[in-house]
Coordinates of C-alpha atoms in Angstrom, one line a residue:
X1 CA -98.4 19.1 12.0
X2 CA -96.4 16.8 14.3
X3 CA -95.7 18.1 17.6
X4 CA -91.7 18.0 17.4
X5 CA -91.2 20.2 20.6
X6 CA -88.4 22.3 18.7
X7 CA -86.7 24.6 21.0
X8 CA -87.1 28.2 19.7
X9 CA -84.8 31.3 20.7
X10 CA -87.9 32.7 22.8
X11 CA -87.2 29.7 24.9
X12 CA -83.6 30.9 25.7
X13 CA -84.9 33.5 28.6
X14 CA -86.1 30.4 31.0
X15 CA -82.8 30.7 32.2
X16 CA -82.9 33.1 35.2
X17 CA -80.0 32.4 37.1
X18 CA -76.7 34.8 37.0
X19 CA -73.8 32.8 36.0
X20 CA -75.7 30.0 34.7
X21 CA -74.4 27.6 32.7
X22 CA -74.2 28.0 28.7
X23 CA -77.0 27.0 26.7
X24 CA -76.3 24.6 24.0
X25 CA -76.3 24.7 20.9
X26 CA -76.8 28.4 20.9
X27 CA -73.5 29.8 23.0
X28 CA -70.3 28.6 24.1
X29 CA -68.8 28.6 27.4
X30 CA -66.4 31.0 26.6
X31 CA -66.8 34.7 27.4
X32 CA -66.8 37.6 24.8
X33 CA -63.4 39.2 24.6
X34 CA -62.6 43.0 24.2
X35 CA -60.3 43.3 21.1
X36 CA -60.7 46.8 20.3
X37 CA -61.0 50.4 21.7
X38 CA -64.8 50.0 20.8
X39 CA -65.2 46.8 22.8
X40 CA -63.3 48.3 25.5
X41 CA -65.8 51.1 25.7
X42 CA -69.0 48.8 25.7
X43 CA -67.1 46.8 28.3
X44 CA -66.7 49.8 30.5
X45 CA -70.2 50.5 30.2
X46 CA -71.6 46.9 31.0
X47 CA -69.4 46.8 34.4
X48 CA -70.7 50.3 35.2
X49 CA -74.3 49.0 34.7
X50 CA -73.3 45.9 36.8
X51 CA -73.8 43.6 33.9
X52 CA -72.0 40.4 33.2
X53 CA -69.8 40.0 30.2
X54 CA -71.8 37.9 27.9
X55 CA -70.9 34.2 26.6
X56 CA -69.7 34.2 23.0
X57 CA -72.6 32.7 20.3
X58 CA -71.9 29.4 19.0
X59 CA -70.1 29.1 15.7
X60 CA -73.3 27.8 14.0
X61 CA -75.4 30.8 15.2
X62 CA -72.6 33.4 14.4
X63 CA -72.3 32.3 11.1
X64 CA -76.0 32.4 10.2
X65 CA -76.2 35.8 11.8
X66 CA -73.3 37.5 10.0
X67 CA -74.7 35.8 6.6
X68 CA -78.2 37.6 7.6
X69 CA -76.5 40.9 8.8
X70 CA -74.2 41.5 5.8
X71 CA -75.2 39.4 3.0
X72 CA -79.1 39.4 3.3
X73 CA -79.2 35.7 3.1
X74 CA -78.9 32.2 4.6
X75 CA -75.7 30.5 4.4
X76 CA -75.5 27.4 2.6
X77 CA -75.2 24.1 4.5
X78 CA -71.5 23.8 2.8
X79 CA -70.7 27.6 4.0
X80 CA -72.1 26.9 7.9
X81 CA -70.1 23.6 7.9
X82 CA -67.1 25.1 6.6
X83 CA -66.9 27.9 9.0
X84 CA -67.9 25.5 11.8
X85 CA -64.8 23.4 10.8
X86 CA -62.2 26.1 10.4
X87 CA -60.1 26.3 13.5
X88 CA -57.9 29.7 12.5
X89 CA -58.0 32.3 15.1
X90 CA -59.1 34.8 12.8
X91 CA -62.2 32.9 11.1
X92 CA -64.5 35.6 12.2
X93 CA -62.7 38.3 10.5
X94 CA -62.4 36.6 7.7
X95 CA -65.8 35.8 7.3
X96 CA -67.1 39.5 7.4
X97 CA -64.4 40.5 4.9
X98 CA -65.6 37.8 2.7
X99 CA -69.1 38.9 2.7
X100 CA -68.3 42.2 2.3
X101 CA -66.5 41.9 -0.8
X102 CA -69.6 39.5 -2.2
X103 CA -72.2 40.9 -4.4
X104 CA -75.1 39.9 -1.8
X105 CA -73.5 42.5 0.3
X106 CA -74.1 45.1 -2.6
X107 CA -77.4 44.1 -3.0
X108 CA -78.7 43.8 0.3
X109 CA -76.9 47.3 1.5
X110 CA -78.4 48.8 -1.5
X111 CA -82.0 47.7 -0.3
X112 CA -80.9 49.7 3.2
X113 CA -79.8 52.3 1.3
X114 CA -83.0 52.7 -1.1
X115 CA -85.1 52.8 2.1
X116 CA -83.1 55.9 3.4
X117 CA -83.3 57.7 0.3
X118 CA -86.8 57.1 -0.6
X119 CA -86.4 55.3 -3.8
X120 CA -90.0 54.7 -5.0
X121 CA -91.8 55.4 -8.5
X122 CA -95.1 56.1 -7.2
X123 CA -97.0 58.5 -4.8
X124 CA -96.1 60.4 -2.6
X125 CA -92.4 60.3 -3.9
X126 CA -93.2 60.0 -7.6
X127 CA -89.3 59.6 -9.1
X128 CA -90.9 57.4 -11.8
X129 CA -89.6 53.8 -12.9
X130 CA -86.9 55.3 -15.2
X131 CA -85.4 57.4 -12.2
X132 CA -86.0 54.8 -9.8
X133 CA -83.8 52.3 -12.0
X134 CA -80.9 54.8 -12.5
X135 CA -80.8 56.0 -8.7
X136 CA -80.5 52.3 -7.8
X137 CA -77.5 51.5 -10.1
X138 CA -75.9 55.1 -8.7
X139 CA -76.6 53.7 -4.9
X140 CA -75.0 49.9 -6.2
X141 CA -72.1 51.6 -7.6
X142 CA -71.2 53.4 -4.6
X143 CA -71.3 50.4 -2.3
X144 CA -69.5 48.0 -5.0
X145 CA -66.9 50.5 -5.4
X146 CA -66.4 51.6 -2.0
X147 CA -66.6 55.3 -3.0
X148 CA -65.8 57.3 0.1
X149 CA -69.1 58.3 1.8
X150 CA -68.3 61.9 1.9
X151 CA -68.0 62.2 -2.0
X152 CA -71.2 59.9 -2.3
X153 CA -73.0 62.7 0.0
X154 CA -71.6 65.6 -1.9
X155 CA -72.6 63.9 -5.1
X156 CA -76.3 63.9 -4.0
X157 CA -76.3 67.3 -2.5
X158 CA -74.5 69.3 -5.5
X159 CA -75.9 67.4 -8.8
X160 CA -77.8 68.8 -11.6
X161 CA -79.3 67.6 -14.4
X162 CA -81.7 65.2 -15.9
X163 CA -83.4 62.6 -13.3
X164 CA -83.1 60.2 -15.8
X165 CA -79.4 60.7 -16.9
X166 CA -78.2 62.1 -13.8
X167 CA -78.8 59.9 -10.9
X168 CA -78.0 62.0 -7.9
X169 CA -80.5 64.5 -8.5
X170 CA -83.3 62.1 -7.7
X171 CA -82.1 62.9 -4.1
X172 CA -84.2 66.0 -4.5
X173 CA -87.2 64.8 -6.6
X174 CA -87.6 61.9 -3.7
X175 CA -88.7 64.7 -1.8
X176 CA -92.7 64.6 -1.7
X177 CA -92.6 68.4 -0.8
X178 CA -90.0 70.2 -3.0
X179 CA -89.4 73.2 -1.1
X180 CA -86.7 74.5 0.8
X181 CA -87.9 73.7 4.2
X182 CA -88.7 69.9 3.4
X183 CA -85.7 69.7 1.3
X184 CA -83.6 70.8 4.5
X185 CA -85.4 68.4 6.5
X186 CA -84.6 65.9 4.2
X187 CA -80.9 66.5 4.5
X188 CA -80.8 66.8 8.2
X189 CA -82.6 63.8 8.7
X190 CA -80.7 61.6 6.0
X191 CA -76.9 63.0 6.8
X192 CA -77.1 64.5 10.2
X193 CA -79.2 62.2 11.7
X194 CA -81.3 65.0 13.3
X195 CA -85.1 65.5 13.4
X196 CA -85.8 68.8 11.9
X197 CA -89.0 69.6 13.5
X198 CA -86.9 69.7 17.1
X199 CA -84.7 72.6 15.6
X200 CA -85.8 76.2 16.5
X201 CA -88.0 77.8 13.3
X202 CA -84.6 80.3 13.1
X203 CA -82.5 77.2 12.4
X204 CA -84.9 75.6 10.1
X205 CA -84.6 78.6 7.9
X206 CA -81.2 79.2 8.3
X207 CA -80.7 75.4 7.1
X208 CA -83.2 75.8 4.7
X209 CA -81.8 79.3 3.1
X210 CA -79.2 77.0 1.6
X211 CA -81.4 74.8 -0.6
X212 CA -83.6 77.9 -1.6
X213 CA -82.3 77.9 -5.2
X214 CA -83.2 74.3 -6.1
X215 CA -85.1 74.3 -9.3
X216 CA -87.0 71.2 -10.9
X217 CA -88.5 72.3 -14.5
X218 CA -90.4 69.4 -16.6
X219 CA -88.9 68.9 -20.1
X220 CA -91.0 67.4 -23.3
X221 CA -89.9 63.9 -22.7
X222 CA -92.1 61.4 -20.6
X223 CA -91.8 62.0 -17.4
X224 CA -88.3 63.6 -17.6
X225 CA -87.6 66.7 -15.3
X226 CA -84.3 68.8 -14.6
X227 CA -82.8 69.7 -11.7
X228 CA -80.6 72.5 -11.1
X229 CA -79.5 75.5 -9.4
X230 CA -81.0 79.0 -10.1
X231 CA -78.0 81.5 -9.7
X232 CA -78.9 84.3 -7.2
X233 CA -77.9 87.9 -8.5
X234 CA -76.7 89.2 -5.1
X235 CA -74.5 88.3 -2.3
X236 CA -76.0 86.2 0.5
X237 CA -74.9 85.7 4.2
X238 CA -75.6 82.0 5.1
X239 CA -75.9 80.8 8.6
X240 CA -74.6 77.5 9.2
X241 CA -76.1 74.8 11.6
X242 CA -73.0 75.5 14.0
X243 CA -73.9 79.1 14.0
X244 CA -70.8 80.0 12.0
X245 CA -71.5 82.1 8.8
X246 CA -70.4 82.6 5.4
X247 CA -71.1 85.2 2.6
X248 CA -72.0 83.3 -0.6
X249 CA -71.0 85.2 -3.9
X250 CA -73.8 86.2 -6.2
X251 CA -74.2 82.9 -8.7
X252 CA -72.5 80.7 -6.4
X253 CA -74.3 77.3 -5.6
X254 CA -75.1 77.4 -1.8
X255 CA -75.2 73.5 -2.0
X256 CA -71.6 73.1 -2.3
X257 CA -71.1 75.2 0.7
X258 CA -73.3 73.2 2.9
X259 CA -71.4 69.8 1.4
X260 CA -68.3 71.5 2.5
X261 CA -69.7 71.8 6.1
X262 CA -70.9 68.5 6.2
X263 CA -67.8 66.4 5.2
X264 CA -65.0 69.1 6.2
X265 CA -65.3 68.1 9.7
X266 CA -67.5 71.3 10.8
X267 CA -70.5 69.2 11.4
X268 CA -70.4 67.6 14.7
X269 CA -73.4 64.9 13.4
X270 CA -72.2 64.1 9.7
X271 CA -69.9 61.1 11.1
X272 CA -72.0 60.2 13.9
X273 CA -75.1 60.0 12.0
X274 CA -73.5 57.3 9.7
X275 CA -72.5 55.4 12.4
X276 CA -75.9 55.4 14.1
X277 CA -77.2 54.4 11.0
X278 CA -74.8 51.3 10.5
X279 CA -75.4 50.3 14.1
X280 CA -79.0 50.2 13.6
X281 CA -78.9 48.4 10.1
X282 CA -77.0 45.5 11.9
X283 CA -78.6 45.4 15.2
X284 CA -81.7 47.0 14.6
X285 CA -81.2 48.9 18.1
X286 CA -79.7 52.2 18.9
X287 CA -77.8 53.8 21.6
X288 CA -80.1 56.8 21.2
X289 CA -83.3 57.2 22.6
X290 CA -84.7 57.6 19.1
X291 CA -82.8 56.0 16.4
X292 CA -83.9 59.0 14.0
X293 CA -82.8 61.7 15.8
X294 CA -79.1 61.8 17.5
X295 CA -80.2 64.9 19.8
X296 CA -82.2 62.5 22.1
X297 CA -80.2 61.1 24.8
X298 CA -77.5 58.5 24.1
X299 CA -76.5 55.8 26.4
X300 CA -72.8 55.2 25.0
X301 CA -71.3 58.5 23.5
X302 CA -68.0 57.0 23.8
X303 CA -68.8 54.0 21.5
X304 CA -70.3 56.6 18.9
X305 CA -67.5 58.6 19.0
X306 CA -65.1 56.2 18.8
X307 CA -66.2 54.7 15.8
X308 CA -67.1 58.0 14.4
X309 CA -63.4 59.0 14.7
X310 CA -62.4 55.9 13.0
X311 CA -64.6 56.5 10.1
X312 CA -63.3 60.0 9.5
X313 CA -59.7 58.7 9.7
X314 CA -60.2 56.2 7.4
X315 CA -61.4 59.0 4.5
X316 CA -65.0 58.1 5.1
X317 CA -64.6 54.6 4.1
X318 CA -68.3 53.2 4.4
X319 CA -67.0 49.4 4.1
X320 CA -64.5 50.0 7.0
X321 CA -67.3 51.4 8.9
X322 CA -69.4 48.2 8.6
X323 CA -66.8 46.0 9.2
X324 CA -65.6 48.2 12.6
X325 CA -69.2 47.3 13.8
X326 CA -69.9 43.9 12.5
X327 CA -66.3 42.9 14.3
X328 CA -67.3 44.1 17.5
X329 CA -68.2 41.9 20.8
X330 CA -72.0 42.7 20.0
X331 CA -71.8 40.6 16.9
X332 CA -70.0 37.7 18.7
X333 CA -72.1 38.1 21.9
X334 CA -75.2 35.4 22.9
X335 CA -78.5 36.6 22.5
X336 CA -79.4 35.2 25.8
X337 CA -79.1 37.4 28.8
X338 CA -77.0 36.1 31.7
X339 CA -79.7 37.1 34.1
X340 CA -83.3 37.2 32.5
X341 CA -84.3 39.6 35.5
X342 CA -81.9 42.1 33.5
X343 CA -82.5 41.0 30.5
X344 CA -83.8 44.5 29.2
X345 CA -81.2 46.4 30.8
X346 CA -78.5 44.2 28.9
X347 CA -80.2 44.7 25.8
X348 CA -80.3 48.3 26.3
X349 CA -76.8 48.6 26.5
X350 CA -75.9 46.0 24.1
X351 CA -74.6 43.6 26.5
X352 CA -76.5 40.8 24.4
X353 CA -76.8 40.5 20.7
X354 CA -80.4 42.1 20.2
X355 CA -82.8 39.5 18.5
X356 CA -84.8 40.7 15.6
X357 CA -86.9 39.6 12.9
X358 CA -85.3 39.2 9.7
X359 CA -86.2 41.8 6.8
X360 CA -89.4 41.0 5.1
X361 CA -87.4 40.7 1.6
X362 CA -84.6 38.5 3.3
X363 CA -87.7 36.1 4.7
X364 CA -89.0 35.8 1.4
X365 CA -85.9 35.1 -0.3
X366 CA -84.7 32.5 2.8
X367 CA -88.1 30.7 1.5
X368 CA -87.0 30.9 -2.2
X369 CA -83.4 29.2 -1.3
X370 CA -84.9 26.7 0.5
X371 CA -87.5 25.6 -1.3
X372 CA -86.5 26.2 -4.9
X373 CA -89.7 28.0 -5.8
X374 CA -90.1 31.7 -7.2
X375 CA -92.4 34.7 -6.0
X376 CA -94.2 37.4 -8.1
X377 CA -94.7 40.9 -7.5
X378 CA -96.9 43.6 -8.4
X379 CA -97.2 47.1 -8.9
X380 CA -100.2 49.8 -8.7
X381 CA -99.1 51.3 -12.2
X382 CA -99.0 49.9 -15.5
X383 CA -95.9 51.4 -16.5
X384 CA -92.7 50.0 -18.2
X385 CA -90.2 48.5 -15.7
X386 CA -92.6 47.5 -13.2
X387 CA -92.5 43.6 -14.5
X388 CA -89.8 41.7 -12.3
X389 CA -88.8 38.1 -13.3
X390 CA -89.6 35.5 -11.1
X391 CA -85.8 34.3 -10.5
X392 CA -84.9 37.6 -9.1
X393 CA -84.2 38.0 -5.4
X394 CA -86.6 40.2 -3.5
X395 CA -83.5 41.7 -1.8
X396 CA -82.6 43.5 -5.5
X397 CA -86.4 45.0 -5.9
X398 CA -85.2 48.6 -6.8
X399 CA -88.7 50.2 -6.8
X400 CA -90.6 50.5 -3.4
X401 CA -93.7 50.8 -5.3
X402 CA -93.3 47.1 -6.4
X403 CA -94.1 45.0 -3.8
X404 CA -96.7 42.0 -2.5
X405 CA -99.1 41.0 0.3
X406 CA -96.2 38.8 1.9
X407 CA -94.0 42.0 1.9
X408 CA -96.6 44.2 3.3
X409 CA -97.4 41.7 6.3
X410 CA -93.7 41.3 7.1
X411 CA -92.9 45.0 7.7
X412 CA -91.4 46.2 4.2
X413 CA -91.2 50.1 4.8
X414 CA -93.3 52.4 2.0
X415 CA -90.2 54.6 1.6
X416 CA -92.4 57.5 2.1
X417 CA -90.1 59.0 5.1
X418 CA -86.6 57.5 5.1
X419 CA -86.9 57.2 8.9
X420 CA -84.9 54.1 10.2
X421 CA -88.1 53.3 12.0
X422 CA -90.1 53.3 9.1
X423 CA -89.6 49.7 8.5
X424 CA -90.8 47.3 11.2
X425 CA -88.9 43.9 12.0
X426 CA -90.7 42.9 14.9
X427 CA -92.2 39.6 14.7
X428 CA -96.2 39.6 15.4
X429 CA -99.2 36.9 15.5
X430 CA -100.1 37.9 12.2
X431 CA -96.9 36.6 10.6
X432 CA -96.9 33.5 12.8
X433 CA -100.6 32.9 11.8
X434 CA -99.7 33.0 8.3
X435 CA -96.9 30.3 8.2
X436 CA -99.0 28.4 10.6
X437 CA -102.0 28.4 8.2
X438 CA -100.8 29.0 4.8
X439 CA -101.5 26.5 2.0
X440 CA -98.9 28.2 -0.5
X441 CA -96.3 27.8 2.4
X442 CA -97.3 24.4 2.7
X443 CA -97.1 23.7 -1.0
X444 CA -93.7 25.2 -1.1
X445 CA -92.1 23.2 1.6
X446 CA -93.0 20.0 -0.3
X447 CA -91.0 21.0 -3.2
X448 CA -87.8 20.6 -0.7
X449 CA -88.0 16.8 -1.3
X450 CA -89.0 16.6 -5.3
X451 CA -85.1 16.6 -5.7
X452 CA -84.4 13.0 -6.0
X453 CA -81.1 13.5 -4.0
X454 CA -82.8 14.9 -1.0
X455 CA -85.6 12.3 -1.3
X456 CA -83.7 9.3 -1.5
X457 CA -81.7 10.2 1.5
X458 CA -81.8 7.9 4.6
X459 CA -83.9 9.2 7.3
X460 CA -81.1 10.4 9.9
X461 CA -79.0 12.1 7.3
X462 CA -82.3 13.6 5.7
X463 CA -82.9 15.4 9.3
X464 CA -79.3 16.3 9.3
X465 CA -79.7 18.1 5.8
X466 CA -82.9 19.9 6.9
X467 CA -81.6 21.1 10.3
X468 CA -78.3 22.6 8.3
X469 CA -80.4 24.3 5.7
X470 CA -82.7 25.9 7.8
X471 CA -80.8 26.8 10.8
X472 CA -77.1 26.1 9.7
X473 CA -76.5 23.9 12.7
X474 CA -77.0 20.1 13.2
X475 CA -80.0 18.8 15.4
X476 CA -79.5 18.4 18.8
X477 CA -79.6 14.9 20.2
X478 CA -83.0 16.1 21.9
X479 CA -84.4 17.2 18.6
X480 CA -83.0 14.2 16.8
X481 CA -84.9 11.7 19.9
X482 CA -88.3 13.8 19.4
X483 CA -88.5 13.6 15.7
X484 CA -87.6 10.3 15.6
X485 CA -90.2 9.4 18.3
X486 CA -92.9 10.9 16.1
X487 CA -91.6 9.4 12.7
X488 CA -91.6 5.8 14.6
X489 CA -95.2 6.1 15.8
X490 CA -96.3 6.6 12.2
X491 CA -97.6 3.1 11.0
X492 CA -98.4 3.5 7.6
X493 CA -95.1 3.6 5.8
X494 CA -96.5 5.5 3.0
X495 CA -97.1 8.4 5.1
X496 CA -93.9 8.6 7.1
X497 CA -92.7 11.0 4.6
X498 CA -95.2 13.4 6.0
X499 CA -93.2 13.6 9.1
X500 CA -90.4 15.1 7.4
X501 CA -92.8 17.7 5.6
X502 CA -94.5 18.7 8.9
X503 CA -90.6 19.0 10.6
X504 CA -89.8 21.9 7.7
X505 CA -93.3 23.5 8.3
X506 CA -92.3 23.4 12.0
X507 CA -89.0 25.2 11.4
X508 CA -90.2 27.5 9.6
X509 CA -92.6 29.1 11.5
X510 CA -90.1 28.7 14.5
X511 CA -89.1 31.8 15.9
X512 CA -85.3 30.3 15.5
X513 CA -85.9 30.6 12.1
X514 CA -87.5 33.8 11.7
X515 CA -85.3 36.1 14.0
X516 CA -81.8 37.0 13.4
X517 CA -80.4 35.4 16.9

């Protein structure tokens, strides 16, 4: 591999002086501005901590960041160049809206929701493939139709019927221990953002009572099960998590009463939990000490409260919530700390954009898009519906049981717990070694130059093409100089093509490529 000296994101932090000049080509010389109440709450927190307002990320950084965050894919070179050339003041909001209206948003955010809802055919969830696909389709419909979030949750909590025909009942079947206490724990975690084990035993028992009559029965059809509410014969007093109570009539479905409690503004955690989930999915960072428990200390309660209030006022419009978070100052901020001595504090208070590695599925799809190659998946079960066509995008995999060694290496969650932190988006040495040493990756990179329109480009145009494809930006003067110094040093003209191959390998294994920055 040629020694090209590629500047990677991790190198940003070599800048240590407060009030430093902006670092090109990754940020502008302009400071982030507060456009909303949420932004002003962020600015107040930064000021209180003595943190400087960050620079605005360069357009080429921003466009890549937003495509990866909302659509789960790299922008094409044409898309990146179009955004870069757009001079309109509202181009940031327009890009967010365009991506939220795309099929890619539905596919990618369905993946996120299927992590949370434990959509998996095999042990320990055991939904079975038929149910997995109907459940996945229901999640996609929720996002595609922008169904109000409270209605979606109510549908999950109150559904009855066949797991193959009524998709929503799979919420209950996707709980490995199908008893009242584990069911209440899953509801608390998924829709209230609460670690159920931290509640006192009495509170746990009170909440479990709402799900005590959820019954699951098998049928004579292959792996079909019926989920239904078995009505009680007498009235029962039920106590909600906020301490209020209600006497349910004989035969009444207690699940509907709990759904009322969640969605009618009586539960202080319902909207906040959704806000925390969206914030974490966009930035892989939470204001809560434990992202999976909003009872833990919060660094900026005001931001969470403002977003939750807007979410409720919108009629629980989930897309509006994603849009609100995606349009915050954090999304537009540079990932480079103004003062590296305080970079951890800046990161903690969202005073810089939080660097994180692409999701495993997105890394794989990015390699697919760059190289024009396909991937294969496997399942531990030889059952119907486990064959996935090679041309399918990895983010559209419905079943958590269907995977690959690549996805396992890059931290795809097992979907056993539904916890936010079950997915591992940290870059580690094993992953870098894989890119440095994988013959499969090297062969895939070679396919980039098999297309005649790429192979026949002049060297400078070919270099520009590669940088736009990998980084959504042109190469810097320093990168051009470094590459051609290496290129010209190759005496045998027949071997000069290897410089471009090695360049692609260098870029693919760089932190600037693998991190959402």
